[in-house]
């Protein structure tokens, strides 16, 4: 059965605009974890392409915390495709993925290491914090 979108276009726009792009729960959880582990970083660093969520300037590491839905994480339980207005969503997701690729390429060309950490690596499907120690291995900060 198709889910009907019971919002007016104006209300849908308002809802979409209210979605935050920084300080999301997965991002906050990861930042708290890194801080507790003794790491210091910059957040939403505007001087770099794509404004990485977390940046280690001296080590030239840029971390993007990607929402599984917005960045269409492949084979992920959180990632579902909207069933209404599909052409809009297809285009929206394609633009997001294109922008992600471009930002990461630009950063690499500037000598930065880019790391994408997915929402589902930080939170389980019940939005509870997972054990994040595996992320430290990926970051290889030492």
PDB file of C-alpha atoms in Angstrom:
ATOM      1  CA  UNK A   1       0.000   0.000   0.000  1.00  0.00           C
ATOM      2  CA  UNK A   2       1.317   3.430  -0.932  1.00  0.00           C
ATOM      3  CA  UNK A   3       1.851   5.874   1.890  1.00  0.00           C
ATOM      4  CA  UNK A   4      -0.017   9.039   1.090  1.00  0.00           C
ATOM      5  CA  UNK A   5       1.759  12.309   1.695  1.00  0.00           C
ATOM      6  CA  UNK A   6      -0.831  14.155   3.754  1.00  0.00           C
ATOM      7  CA  UNK A   7       1.151  17.401   3.944  1.00  0.00           C
ATOM      8  CA  UNK A   8       0.553  20.387   1.724  1.00  0.00           C
ATOM      9  CA  UNK A   9       3.535  21.356  -0.453  1.00  0.00           C
ATOM     10  CA  UNK A  10       4.072  24.394   1.796  1.00  0.00           C
ATOM     11  CA  UNK A  11       4.068  22.261   4.948  1.00  0.00           C
ATOM     12  CA  UNK A  12       6.393  19.708   3.292  1.00  0.00           C
ATOM     13  CA  UNK A  13       8.813  22.554   2.452  1.00  0.00           C
ATOM     14  CA  UNK A  14       8.676  23.767   6.046  1.00  0.00           C
ATOM     15  CA  UNK A  15       9.385  20.239   7.328  1.00  0.00           C
ATOM     16  CA  UNK A  16      12.279  19.780   4.891  1.00  0.00           C
ATOM     17  CA  UNK A  17      13.815  23.136   5.847  1.00  0.00           C
ATOM     18  CA  UNK A  18      13.696  22.190   9.528  1.00  0.00           C
ATOM     19  CA  UNK A  19      16.054  19.261   8.956  1.00  0.00           C
ATOM     20  CA  UNK A  20      19.421  20.152  10.380  1.00  0.00           C
ATOM     21  CA  UNK A  21      22.666  19.508   8.577  1.00  0.00           C
ATOM     22  CA  UNK A  22      24.997  19.927  11.528  1.00  0.00           C
ATOM     23  CA  UNK A  23      24.876  18.902  15.157  1.00  0.00           C
ATOM     24  CA  UNK A  24      22.850  15.808  14.304  1.00  0.00           C
ATOM     25  CA  UNK A  25      22.584  13.057  16.920  1.00  0.00           C
ATOM     26  CA  UNK A  26      25.154  10.759  15.260  1.00  0.00           C
ATOM     27  CA  UNK A  27      27.551  13.693  14.956  1.00  0.00           C
ATOM     28  CA  UNK A  28      27.098  14.736  18.601  1.00  0.00           C
ATOM     29  CA  UNK A  29      27.561  11.145  19.810  1.00  0.00           C
ATOM     30  CA  UNK A  30      30.778  10.785  17.804  1.00  0.00           C
ATOM     31  CA  UNK A  31      32.122  14.164  18.955  1.00  0.00           C
ATOM     32  CA  UNK A  32      31.420  13.329  22.609  1.00  0.00           C
ATOM     33  CA  UNK A  33      33.163   9.976  22.180  1.00  0.00           C
ATOM     34  CA  UNK A  34      36.260  11.489  20.517  1.00  0.00           C
ATOM     35  CA  UNK A  35      36.450  14.240  23.149  1.00  0.00           C
ATOM     36  CA  UNK A  36      36.199  11.665  25.962  1.00  0.00           C
ATOM     37  CA  UNK A  37      39.042   9.729  24.295  1.00  0.00           C
ATOM     38  CA  UNK A  38      41.170  12.876  24.562  1.00  0.00           C
ATOM     39  CA  UNK A  39      40.993  14.056  20.951  1.00  0.00           C
ATOM     40  CA  UNK A  40      40.543  17.719  20.130  1.00  0.00           C
ATOM     41  CA  UNK A  41      39.119  18.805  16.806  1.00  0.00           C
ATOM     42  CA  UNK A  42      37.362  21.558  14.905  1.00  0.00           C
ATOM     43  CA  UNK A  43      33.748  21.101  13.910  1.00  0.00           C
ATOM     44  CA  UNK A  44      31.923  22.088  10.715  1.00  0.00           C
ATOM     45  CA  UNK A  45      35.147  23.584   9.412  1.00  0.00           C
ATOM     46  CA  UNK A  46      34.075  26.231   6.903  1.00  0.00           C
ATOM     47  CA  UNK A  47      37.530  26.705   5.334  1.00  0.00           C
ATOM     48  CA  UNK A  48      37.414  23.275   3.682  1.00  0.00           C
ATOM     49  CA  UNK A  49      35.256  21.953   0.821  1.00  0.00           C
ATOM     50  CA  UNK A  50      32.050  20.392   2.111  1.00  0.00           C
ATOM     51  CA  UNK A  51      32.501  21.824   5.631  1.00  0.00           C
ATOM     52  CA  UNK A  52      33.587  18.502   7.174  1.00  0.00           C
ATOM     53  CA  UNK A  53      31.778  17.681  10.417  1.00  0.00           C
ATOM     54  CA  UNK A  54      34.986  16.974  12.345  1.00  0.00           C
ATOM     55  CA  UNK A  55      38.485  18.100  11.368  1.00  0.00           C
ATOM     56  CA  UNK A  56      41.924  17.316  12.776  1.00  0.00           C
ATOM     57  CA  UNK A  57      43.878  20.185  11.228  1.00  0.00           C
ATOM     58  CA  UNK A  58      47.444  19.110  12.095  1.00  0.00           C
ATOM     59  CA  UNK A  59      46.833  15.557  10.894  1.00  0.00           C
ATOM     60  CA  UNK A  60      44.868  16.788   7.868  1.00  0.00           C
ATOM     61  CA  UNK A  61      41.966  14.423   8.534  1.00  0.00           C
ATOM     62  CA  UNK A  62      38.437  15.444   7.546  1.00  0.00           C
ATOM     63  CA  UNK A  63      35.532  13.383   8.849  1.00  0.00           C
ATOM     64  CA  UNK A  64      32.058  13.440   7.391  1.00  0.00           C
ATOM     65  CA  UNK A  65      29.258  11.938   9.477  1.00  0.00           C
ATOM     66  CA  UNK A  66      26.726  10.874   6.865  1.00  0.00           C
ATOM     67  CA  UNK A  67      23.070  10.232   7.553  1.00  0.00           C
ATOM     68  CA  UNK A  68      22.262   6.877   5.932  1.00  0.00           C
ATOM     69  CA  UNK A  69      19.029   8.195   4.373  1.00  0.00           C
ATOM     70  CA  UNK A  70      20.351  11.511   3.016  1.00  0.00           C
ATOM     71  CA  UNK A  71      23.514  10.010   1.576  1.00  0.00           C
ATOM     72  CA  UNK A  72      21.837   6.742   0.511  1.00  0.00           C
ATOM     73  CA  UNK A  73      24.088   4.280   2.366  1.00  0.00           C
ATOM     74  CA  UNK A  74      24.020   1.089   0.302  1.00  0.00           C
ATOM     75  CA  UNK A  75      22.550  -2.073   1.883  1.00  0.00           C
ATOM     76  CA  UNK A  76      21.636  -0.239   5.081  1.00  0.00           C
ATOM     77  CA  UNK A  77      18.457  -0.806   7.116  1.00  0.00           C
ATOM     78  CA  UNK A  78      18.043   2.926   7.778  1.00  0.00           C
ATOM     79  CA  UNK A  79      18.172   3.826   4.084  1.00  0.00           C
ATOM     80  CA  UNK A  80      14.761   3.663   2.527  1.00  0.00           C
ATOM     81  CA  UNK A  81      13.577   5.223  -0.674  1.00  0.00           C
ATOM     82  CA  UNK A  82      10.586   7.563  -0.440  1.00  0.00           C
ATOM     83  CA  UNK A  83       7.584   6.241  -2.332  1.00  0.00           C
ATOM     84  CA  UNK A  84       6.045   9.557  -3.239  1.00  0.00           C
ATOM     85  CA  UNK A  85       7.565  12.255  -5.440  1.00  0.00           C
ATOM     86  CA  UNK A  86      10.205   9.730  -6.537  1.00  0.00           C
ATOM     87  CA  UNK A  87      11.741  11.802  -9.331  1.00  0.00           C
ATOM     88  CA  UNK A  88      12.414  14.652  -6.890  1.00  0.00           C
ATOM     89  CA  UNK A  89      14.097  12.274  -4.437  1.00  0.00           C
ATOM     90  CA  UNK A  90      16.106  10.515  -7.114  1.00  0.00           C
ATOM     91  CA  UNK A  91      17.512  13.868  -8.223  1.00  0.00           C
ATOM     92  CA  UNK A  92      18.064  15.052  -4.630  1.00  0.00           C
ATOM     93  CA  UNK A  93      20.011  11.919  -3.695  1.00  0.00           C
ATOM     94  CA  UNK A  94      22.026  12.041  -6.940  1.00  0.00           C
ATOM     95  CA  UNK A  95      23.013  15.662  -6.177  1.00  0.00           C
ATOM     96  CA  UNK A  96      23.975  14.750  -2.593  1.00  0.00           C
ATOM     97  CA  UNK A  97      26.166  11.867  -3.770  1.00  0.00           C
ATOM     98  CA  UNK A  98      27.752  13.977  -6.499  1.00  0.00           C
ATOM     99  CA  UNK A  99      28.536  16.757  -3.999  1.00  0.00           C
ATOM    100  CA  UNK A 100      29.984  14.206  -1.538  1.00  0.00           C
ATOM    101  CA  UNK A 101      32.296  12.804  -4.228  1.00  0.00           C
ATOM    102  CA  UNK A 102      33.403  16.255  -5.377  1.00  0.00           C
ATOM    103  CA  UNK A 103      34.131  17.487  -1.829  1.00  0.00           C
ATOM    104  CA  UNK A 104      36.149  14.381  -0.976  1.00  0.00           C
ATOM    105  CA  UNK A 105      38.109  14.594  -4.235  1.00  0.00           C
ATOM    106  CA  UNK A 106      38.866  18.293  -3.624  1.00  0.00           C
ATOM    107  CA  UNK A 107      40.042  17.537  -0.092  1.00  0.00           C
ATOM    108  CA  UNK A 108      42.269  14.658  -1.244  1.00  0.00           C
ATOM    109  CA  UNK A 109      43.812  16.956  -3.865  1.00  0.00           C
ATOM    110  CA  UNK A 110      44.583  19.397  -1.030  1.00  0.00           C
ATOM    111  CA  UNK A 111      46.415  16.612   0.802  1.00  0.00           C
ATOM    112  CA  UNK A 112      43.665  15.727   3.278  1.00  0.00           C
ATOM    113  CA  UNK A 113      42.553  12.253   4.284  1.00  0.00           C
ATOM    114  CA  UNK A 114      38.766  11.972   4.193  1.00  0.00           C
ATOM    115  CA  UNK A 115      36.780   9.526   6.251  1.00  0.00           C
ATOM    116  CA  UNK A 116      33.049   8.911   6.013  1.00  0.00           C
ATOM    117  CA  UNK A 117      31.409   7.540   9.121  1.00  0.00           C
ATOM    118  CA  UNK A 118      27.845   6.393   8.606  1.00  0.00           C
ATOM    119  CA  UNK A 119      24.997   7.048  11.008  1.00  0.00           C
ATOM    120  CA  UNK A 120      24.440   3.270  11.390  1.00  0.00           C
ATOM    121  CA  UNK A 121      28.054   2.847  12.606  1.00  0.00           C
ATOM    122  CA  UNK A 122      27.268   5.234  15.458  1.00  0.00           C
ATOM    123  CA  UNK A 123      23.643   4.466  16.318  1.00  0.00           C
ATOM    124  CA  UNK A 124      21.698   1.229  16.111  1.00  0.00           C
ATOM    125  CA  UNK A 125      18.221   1.067  14.595  1.00  0.00           C
ATOM    126  CA  UNK A 126      16.731   2.044  17.976  1.00  0.00           C
ATOM    127  CA  UNK A 127      18.900   5.209  17.961  1.00  0.00           C
ATOM    128  CA  UNK A 128      21.015   3.868  20.844  1.00  0.00           C
ATOM    129  CA  UNK A 129      24.772   4.455  20.812  1.00  0.00           C
ATOM    130  CA  UNK A 130      26.831   1.541  19.551  1.00  0.00           C
ATOM    131  CA  UNK A 131      30.291   0.660  20.849  1.00  0.00           C
ATOM    132  CA  UNK A 132      32.404   3.203  18.970  1.00  0.00           C
ATOM    133  CA  UNK A 133      35.902   1.858  19.674  1.00  0.00           C
ATOM    134  CA  UNK A 134      36.064   0.357  16.146  1.00  0.00           C
ATOM    135  CA  UNK A 135      35.929   3.899  14.784  1.00  0.00           C
ATOM    136  CA  UNK A 136      39.254   4.755  16.442  1.00  0.00           C
ATOM    137  CA  UNK A 137      40.927   2.028  14.369  1.00  0.00           C
ATOM    138  CA  UNK A 138      39.479   3.548  11.187  1.00  0.00           C
ATOM    139  CA  UNK A 139      40.673   7.026  12.118  1.00  0.00           C
ATOM    140  CA  UNK A 140      44.186   5.861  12.943  1.00  0.00           C
ATOM    141  CA  UNK A 141      44.862   9.128  14.799  1.00  0.00           C
ATOM    142  CA  UNK A 142      47.882   8.061  16.824  1.00  0.00           C
TER     143      UNK A 142
END
